[in-house]
PDB file of C-alpha atoms and ligand atoms in Angstrom:
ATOM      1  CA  UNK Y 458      49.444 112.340  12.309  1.00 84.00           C
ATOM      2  CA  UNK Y 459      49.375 116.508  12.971  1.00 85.00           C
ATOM      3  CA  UNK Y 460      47.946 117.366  16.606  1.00 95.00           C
ATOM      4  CA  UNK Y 461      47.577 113.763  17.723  1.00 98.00           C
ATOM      5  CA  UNK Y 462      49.510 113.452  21.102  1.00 98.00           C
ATOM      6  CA  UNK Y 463      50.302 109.869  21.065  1.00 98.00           C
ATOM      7  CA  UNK Y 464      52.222 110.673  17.377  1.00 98.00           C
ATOM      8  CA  UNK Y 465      53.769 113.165  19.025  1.00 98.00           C
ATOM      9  CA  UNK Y 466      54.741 111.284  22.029  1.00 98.00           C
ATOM     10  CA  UNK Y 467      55.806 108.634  19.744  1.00 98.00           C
ATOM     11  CA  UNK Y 468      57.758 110.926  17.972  1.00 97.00           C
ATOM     12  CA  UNK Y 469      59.587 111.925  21.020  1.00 97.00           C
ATOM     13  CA  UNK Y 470      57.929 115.460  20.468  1.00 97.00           C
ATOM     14  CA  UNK Y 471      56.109 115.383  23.400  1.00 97.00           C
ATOM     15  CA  UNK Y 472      57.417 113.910  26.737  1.00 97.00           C
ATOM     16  CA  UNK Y 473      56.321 111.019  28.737  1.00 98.00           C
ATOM     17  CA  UNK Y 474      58.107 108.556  30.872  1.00 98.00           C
ATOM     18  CA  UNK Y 475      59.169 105.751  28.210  1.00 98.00           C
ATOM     19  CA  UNK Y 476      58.721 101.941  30.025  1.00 98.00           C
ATOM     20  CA  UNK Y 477      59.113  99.755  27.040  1.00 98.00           C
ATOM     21  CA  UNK Y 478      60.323 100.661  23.795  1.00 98.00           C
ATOM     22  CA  UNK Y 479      60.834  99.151  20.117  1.00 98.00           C
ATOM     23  CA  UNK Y 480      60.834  99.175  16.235  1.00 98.00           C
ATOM     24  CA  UNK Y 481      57.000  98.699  16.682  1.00 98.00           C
ATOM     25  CA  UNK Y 482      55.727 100.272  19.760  1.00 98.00           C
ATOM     26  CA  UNK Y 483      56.365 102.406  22.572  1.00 98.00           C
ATOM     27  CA  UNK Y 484      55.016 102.327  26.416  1.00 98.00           C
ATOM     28  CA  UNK Y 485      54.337 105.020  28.904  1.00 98.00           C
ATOM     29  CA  UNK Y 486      53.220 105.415  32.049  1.00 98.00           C
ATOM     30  CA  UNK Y 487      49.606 107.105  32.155  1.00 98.00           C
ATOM     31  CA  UNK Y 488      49.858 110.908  33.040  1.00 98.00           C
ATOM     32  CA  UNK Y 489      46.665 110.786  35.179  1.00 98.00           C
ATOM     33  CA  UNK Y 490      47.039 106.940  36.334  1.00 98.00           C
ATOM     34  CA  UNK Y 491      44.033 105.200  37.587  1.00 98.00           C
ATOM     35  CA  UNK Y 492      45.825 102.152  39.579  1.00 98.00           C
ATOM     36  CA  UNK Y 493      49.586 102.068  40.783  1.00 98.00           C
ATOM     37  CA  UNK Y 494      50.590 100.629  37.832  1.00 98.00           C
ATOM     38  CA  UNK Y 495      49.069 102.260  34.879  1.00 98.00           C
ATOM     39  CA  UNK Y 496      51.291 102.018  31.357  1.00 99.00           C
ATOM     40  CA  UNK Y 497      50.026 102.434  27.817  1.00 99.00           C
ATOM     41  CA  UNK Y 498      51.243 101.162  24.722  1.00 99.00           C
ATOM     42  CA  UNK Y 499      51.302 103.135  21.824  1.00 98.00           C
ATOM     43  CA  UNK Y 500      51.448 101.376  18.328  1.00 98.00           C
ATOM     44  CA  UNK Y 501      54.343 104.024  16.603  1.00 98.00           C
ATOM     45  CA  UNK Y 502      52.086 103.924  13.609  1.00 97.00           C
ATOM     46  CA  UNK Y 503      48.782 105.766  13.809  1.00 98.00           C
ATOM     47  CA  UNK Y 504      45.592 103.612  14.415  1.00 98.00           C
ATOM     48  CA  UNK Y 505      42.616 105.513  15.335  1.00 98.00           C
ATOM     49  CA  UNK Y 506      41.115 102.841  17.093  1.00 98.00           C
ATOM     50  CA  UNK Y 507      40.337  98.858  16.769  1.00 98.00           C
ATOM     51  CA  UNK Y 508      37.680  99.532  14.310  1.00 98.00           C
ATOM     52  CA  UNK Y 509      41.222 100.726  12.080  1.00 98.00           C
ATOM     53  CA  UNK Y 510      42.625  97.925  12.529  1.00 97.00           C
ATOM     54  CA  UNK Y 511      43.779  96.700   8.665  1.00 98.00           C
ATOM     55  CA  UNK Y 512      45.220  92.936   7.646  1.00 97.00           C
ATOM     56  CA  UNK Y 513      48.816  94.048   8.095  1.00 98.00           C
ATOM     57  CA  UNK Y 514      48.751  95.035  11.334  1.00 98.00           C
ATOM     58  CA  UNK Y 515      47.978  91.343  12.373  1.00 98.00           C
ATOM     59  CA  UNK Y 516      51.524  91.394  13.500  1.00 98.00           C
ATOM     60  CA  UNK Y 517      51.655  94.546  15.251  1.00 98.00           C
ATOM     61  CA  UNK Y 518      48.517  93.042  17.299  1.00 98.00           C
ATOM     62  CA  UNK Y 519      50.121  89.741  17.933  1.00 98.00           C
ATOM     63  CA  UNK Y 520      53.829  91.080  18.878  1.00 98.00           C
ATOM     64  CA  UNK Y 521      51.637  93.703  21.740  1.00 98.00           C
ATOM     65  CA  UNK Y 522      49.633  90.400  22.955  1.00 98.00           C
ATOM     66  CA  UNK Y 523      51.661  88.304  22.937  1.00 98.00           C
ATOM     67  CA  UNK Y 524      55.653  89.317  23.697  1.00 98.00           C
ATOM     68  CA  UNK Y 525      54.988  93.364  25.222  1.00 98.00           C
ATOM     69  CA  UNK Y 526      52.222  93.205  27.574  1.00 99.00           C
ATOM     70  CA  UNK Y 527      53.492  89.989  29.329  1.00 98.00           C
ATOM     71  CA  UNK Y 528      57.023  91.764  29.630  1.00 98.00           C
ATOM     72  CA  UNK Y 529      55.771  95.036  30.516  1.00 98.00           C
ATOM     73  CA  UNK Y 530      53.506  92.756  33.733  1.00 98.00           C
ATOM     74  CA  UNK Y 531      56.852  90.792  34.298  1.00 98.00           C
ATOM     75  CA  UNK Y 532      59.095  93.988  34.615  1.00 98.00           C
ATOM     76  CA  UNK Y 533      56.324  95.588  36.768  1.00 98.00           C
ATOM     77  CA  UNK Y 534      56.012  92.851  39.450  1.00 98.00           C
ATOM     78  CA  UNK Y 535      52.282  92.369  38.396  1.00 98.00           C
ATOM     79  CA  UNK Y 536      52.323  89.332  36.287  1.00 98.00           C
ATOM     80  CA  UNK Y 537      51.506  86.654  39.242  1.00 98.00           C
ATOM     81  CA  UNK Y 538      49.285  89.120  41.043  1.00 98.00           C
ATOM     82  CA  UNK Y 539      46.904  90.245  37.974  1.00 98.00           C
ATOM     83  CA  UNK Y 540      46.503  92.667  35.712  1.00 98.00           C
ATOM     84  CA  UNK Y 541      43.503  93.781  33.572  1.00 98.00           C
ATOM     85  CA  UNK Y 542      44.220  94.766  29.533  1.00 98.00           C
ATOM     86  CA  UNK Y 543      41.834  97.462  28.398  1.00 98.00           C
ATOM     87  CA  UNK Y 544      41.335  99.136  25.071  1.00 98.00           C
ATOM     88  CA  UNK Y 545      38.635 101.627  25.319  1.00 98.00           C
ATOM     89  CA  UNK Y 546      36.913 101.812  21.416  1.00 98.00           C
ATOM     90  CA  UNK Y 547      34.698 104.503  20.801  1.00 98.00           C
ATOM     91  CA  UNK Y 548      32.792 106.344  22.356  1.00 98.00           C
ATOM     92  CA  UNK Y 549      30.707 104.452  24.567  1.00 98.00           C
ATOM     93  CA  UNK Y 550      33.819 102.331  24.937  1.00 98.00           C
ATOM     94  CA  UNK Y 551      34.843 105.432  26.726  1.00 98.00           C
ATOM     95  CA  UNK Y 552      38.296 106.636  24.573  1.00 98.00           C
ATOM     96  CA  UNK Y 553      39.306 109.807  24.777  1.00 98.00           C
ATOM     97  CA  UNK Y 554      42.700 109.960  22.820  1.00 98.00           C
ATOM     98  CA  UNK Y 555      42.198 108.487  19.065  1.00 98.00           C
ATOM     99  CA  UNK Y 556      45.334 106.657  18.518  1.00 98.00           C
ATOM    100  CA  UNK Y 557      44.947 103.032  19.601  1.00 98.00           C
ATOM    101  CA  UNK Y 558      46.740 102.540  22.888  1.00 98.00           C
ATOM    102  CA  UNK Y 559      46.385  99.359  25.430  1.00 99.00           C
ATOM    103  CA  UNK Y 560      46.203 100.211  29.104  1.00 98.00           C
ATOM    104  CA  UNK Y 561      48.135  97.516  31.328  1.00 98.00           C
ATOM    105  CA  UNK Y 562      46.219  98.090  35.118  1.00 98.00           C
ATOM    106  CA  UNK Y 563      47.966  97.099  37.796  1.00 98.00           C
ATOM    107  CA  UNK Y 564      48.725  96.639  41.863  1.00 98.00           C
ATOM    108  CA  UNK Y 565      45.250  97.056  43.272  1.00 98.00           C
ATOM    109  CA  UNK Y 566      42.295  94.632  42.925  1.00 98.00           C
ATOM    110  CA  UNK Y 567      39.861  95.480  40.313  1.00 97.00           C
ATOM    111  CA  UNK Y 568      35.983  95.711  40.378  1.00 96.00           C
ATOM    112  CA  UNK Y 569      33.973  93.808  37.693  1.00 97.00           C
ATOM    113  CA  UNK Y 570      31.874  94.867  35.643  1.00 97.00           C
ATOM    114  CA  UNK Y 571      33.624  98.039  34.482  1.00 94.00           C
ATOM    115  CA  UNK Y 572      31.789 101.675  34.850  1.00 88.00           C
TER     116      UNK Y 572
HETATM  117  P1  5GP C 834      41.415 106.392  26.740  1.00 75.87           P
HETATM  118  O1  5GP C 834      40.371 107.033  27.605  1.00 75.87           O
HETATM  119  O2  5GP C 834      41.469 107.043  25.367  1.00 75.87           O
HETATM  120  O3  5GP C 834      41.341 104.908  26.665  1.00 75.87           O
HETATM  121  O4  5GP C 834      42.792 106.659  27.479  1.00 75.87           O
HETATM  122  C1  5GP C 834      43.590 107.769  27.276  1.00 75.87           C
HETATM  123  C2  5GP C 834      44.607 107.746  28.388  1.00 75.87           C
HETATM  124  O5  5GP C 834      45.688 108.572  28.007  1.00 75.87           O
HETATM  125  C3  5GP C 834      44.071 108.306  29.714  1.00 75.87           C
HETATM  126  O6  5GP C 834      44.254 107.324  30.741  1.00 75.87           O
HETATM  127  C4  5GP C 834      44.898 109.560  29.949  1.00 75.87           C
HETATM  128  O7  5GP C 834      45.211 109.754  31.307  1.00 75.87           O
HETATM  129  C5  5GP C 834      46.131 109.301  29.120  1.00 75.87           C
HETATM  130  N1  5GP C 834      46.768 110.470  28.553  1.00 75.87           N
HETATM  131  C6  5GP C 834      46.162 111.485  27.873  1.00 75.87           C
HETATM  132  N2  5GP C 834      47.059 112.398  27.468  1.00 75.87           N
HETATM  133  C7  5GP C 834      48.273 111.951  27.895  1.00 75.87           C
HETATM  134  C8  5GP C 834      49.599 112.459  27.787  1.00 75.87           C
HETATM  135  O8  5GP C 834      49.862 113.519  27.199  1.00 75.87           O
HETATM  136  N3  5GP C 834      50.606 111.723  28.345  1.00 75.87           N
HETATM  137  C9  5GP C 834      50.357 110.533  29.002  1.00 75.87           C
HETATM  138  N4  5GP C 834      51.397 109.896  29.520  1.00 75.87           N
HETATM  139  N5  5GP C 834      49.114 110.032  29.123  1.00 75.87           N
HETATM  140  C10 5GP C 834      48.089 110.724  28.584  1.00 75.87           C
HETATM  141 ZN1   ZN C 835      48.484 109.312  16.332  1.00 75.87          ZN
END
Protein backbone atom coordinates (compact mmCIF):
# COMPACT_ATOMS: atom_id res chain seq x y z
CA UNK A 1 0.00 0.00 0.00
CA UNK A 2 1.39 3.83 -1.08
CA UNK A 3 2.84 5.79 2.09
CA UNK A 4 2.39 2.93 4.53
CA UNK A 5 5.86 2.35 6.22
CA UNK A 6 5.54 -1.18 7.17
CA UNK A 7 4.83 -1.88 3.06
CA UNK A 8 7.62 -0.08 2.53
CA UNK A 9 9.76 -1.69 5.04
CA UNK A 10 8.46 -4.87 3.78
CA UNK A 11 9.34 -3.96 0.53
CA UNK A 12 12.86 -3.38 1.51
CA UNK A 13 12.16 0.39 0.57
CA UNK A 14 12.65 1.57 3.78
CA UNK A 15 15.35 0.23 6.21
CA UNK A 16 15.09 -1.55 9.42
CA UNK A 17 17.14 -4.17 11.08
CA UNK A 18 15.56 -7.54 9.59
CA UNK A 19 15.43 -10.44 12.69
CA UNK A 20 13.30 -13.02 11.06
CA UNK A 21 12.37 -13.26 7.61
CA UNK A 22 10.05 -15.40 5.14
CA UNK A 23 7.61 -15.99 2.18
CA UNK A 24 4.96 -14.69 4.70
CA UNK A 25 6.35 -12.25 7.09
CA UNK A 26 9.11 -10.19 8.07
CA UNK A 27 10.52 -9.07 11.72
CA UNK A 28 12.25 -5.99 12.92
CA UNK A 29 13.51 -4.66 15.74
CA UNK A 30 11.33 -1.58 17.04
CA UNK A 31 13.01 1.83 16.10
CA UNK A 32 11.98 3.44 19.44
CA UNK A 33 12.04 0.05 21.62
CA UNK A 34 10.18 0.00 24.81
CA UNK A 35 12.01 -3.17 26.58
CA UNK A 36 15.51 -4.68 25.57
CA UNK A 37 14.04 -6.85 23.36
CA UNK A 38 11.46 -5.22 21.27
CA UNK A 39 10.82 -6.95 17.54
CA UNK A 40 7.76 -6.59 15.34
CA UNK A 41 6.39 -8.74 12.85
CA UNK A 42 5.09 -7.47 9.85
CA UNK A 43 2.56 -9.65 7.80
CA UNK A 44 4.26 -8.82 3.95
CA UNK A 45 0.69 -8.41 2.89
CA UNK A 46 -1.16 -5.31 4.04
CA UNK A 47 -3.66 -5.75 7.00
CA UNK A 48 -4.80 -2.63 8.51
CA UNK A 49 -5.46 -4.07 11.67
CA UNK A 50 -7.22 -7.32 13.37
CA UNK A 51 -10.56 -5.96 12.62
CA UNK A 52 -9.06 -6.79 8.62
CA UNK A 53 -8.44 -9.81 9.32
CA UNK A 54 -10.32 -12.01 6.26
CA UNK A 55 -10.83 -16.14 6.20
CA UNK A 56 -7.63 -16.63 4.24
CA UNK A 57 -5.39 -15.21 6.35
CA UNK A 58 -6.22 -17.99 8.98
CA UNK A 59 -2.88 -19.30 7.97
CA UNK A 60 -0.91 -16.29 8.01
CA UNK A 61 -2.30 -15.94 11.78
CA UNK A 62 -1.53 -19.46 12.71
CA UNK A 63 2.13 -19.73 10.98
CA UNK A 64 2.96 -16.00 13.28
CA UNK A 65 1.44 -17.87 16.53
CA UNK A 66 2.40 -20.61 16.28
CA UNK A 67 6.07 -21.32 14.38
CA UNK A 68 7.54 -17.20 14.31
CA UNK A 69 6.95 -15.77 17.60
CA UNK A 70 8.19 -18.90 19.53
CA UNK A 71 11.42 -18.80 17.23
CA UNK A 72 11.86 -15.22 17.28
CA UNK A 73 11.66 -15.75 21.79
CA UNK A 74 14.00 -18.85 21.24
CA UNK A 75 16.64 -16.94 19.07
CA UNK A 76 16.35 -13.98 21.53
CA UNK A 77 17.13 -15.85 24.80
CA UNK A 78 13.60 -14.83 26.12
CA UNK A 79 11.56 -17.88 25.68
CA UNK A 80 12.16 -19.43 29.39
CA UNK A 81 12.26 -16.00 30.96
CA UNK A 82 8.85 -14.46 29.43
CA UNK A 83 7.73 -12.49 26.97
CA UNK A 84 4.45 -10.54 26.48
CA UNK A 85 2.67 -10.62 22.65
CA UNK A 86 0.87 -7.37 21.98
CA UNK A 87 -1.19 -6.20 19.06
CA UNK A 88 -2.40 -2.78 19.68
CA UNK A 89 -6.08 -2.49 17.54
CA UNK A 90 -7.44 0.76 17.18
CA UNK A 91 -7.41 3.47 18.63
CA UNK A 92 -8.02 3.04 22.14
CA UNK A 93 -6.02 -0.13 21.62
CA UNK A 94 -3.37 2.46 21.24
CA UNK A 95 -1.89 1.70 17.34
CA UNK A 96 -0.23 4.11 15.74
CA UNK A 97 1.07 2.47 12.43
CA UNK A 98 -2.03 0.78 10.41
CA UNK A 99 -0.52 -2.28 9.07
CA UNK A 100 -1.01 -5.16 11.50
CA UNK A 101 2.26 -5.86 13.26
CA UNK A 102 2.81 -8.13 16.62
CA UNK A 103 5.21 -6.71 19.17
CA UNK A 104 7.37 -9.59 20.91
CA UNK A 105 8.48 -7.65 24.56
CA UNK A 106 11.21 -8.86 26.07
CA UNK A 107 14.22 -8.95 28.95
CA UNK A 108 12.65 -6.86 31.67
CA UNK A 109 9.66 -7.79 33.88
CA UNK A 110 6.43 -6.39 32.83
CA UNK A 111 3.67 -4.50 34.81
CA UNK A 112 0.03 -5.74 34.56
CA UNK A 113 -2.54 -4.22 33.68
CA UNK A 114 -1.20 -2.35 30.65
CA UNK A 115 -1.43 1.73 30.47
P1 LIG B 1 1.71 0.47 17.46
O1 LIG B 1 1.65 1.63 18.41
O2 LIG B 1 1.05 0.81 16.14
O3 LIG B 1 1.25 -0.82 18.02
O4 LIG B 1 3.26 0.23 17.20
C1 LIG B 1 3.99 0.84 16.20
C2 LIG B 1 5.44 0.56 16.53
O5 LIG B 1 6.20 0.76 15.35
C3 LIG B 1 6.02 1.50 17.60
O6 LIG B 1 6.56 0.71 18.67
C4 LIG B 1 7.08 2.29 16.86
O7 LIG B 1 8.22 2.54 17.65
C5 LIG B 1 7.40 1.39 15.69
N1 LIG B 1 7.80 2.07 14.47
C6 LIG B 1 7.18 3.12 13.87
N2 LIG B 1 7.81 3.48 12.74
C7 LIG B 1 8.86 2.63 12.61
C8 LIG B 1 9.90 2.49 11.64
O8 LIG B 1 9.98 3.22 10.64
N3 LIG B 1 10.81 1.49 11.83
C9 LIG B 1 10.74 0.64 12.92
N4 LIG B 1 11.68 -0.29 13.02
N5 LIG B 1 9.78 0.75 13.85
C10 LIG B 1 8.86 1.72 13.71
ZN1 LIG C 1 1.08 -1.64 4.74
Amino acid sequence: MLDCIFCKIANKETKSTIVYEDDMVIAIRDLDPKAPEHVLIIPKKHIASINEFKAEDKDLAAHILVDVVPKIANDLKIAESGYRVVINTGEDGGQTVHHLHVHILGGRSMTWPPG
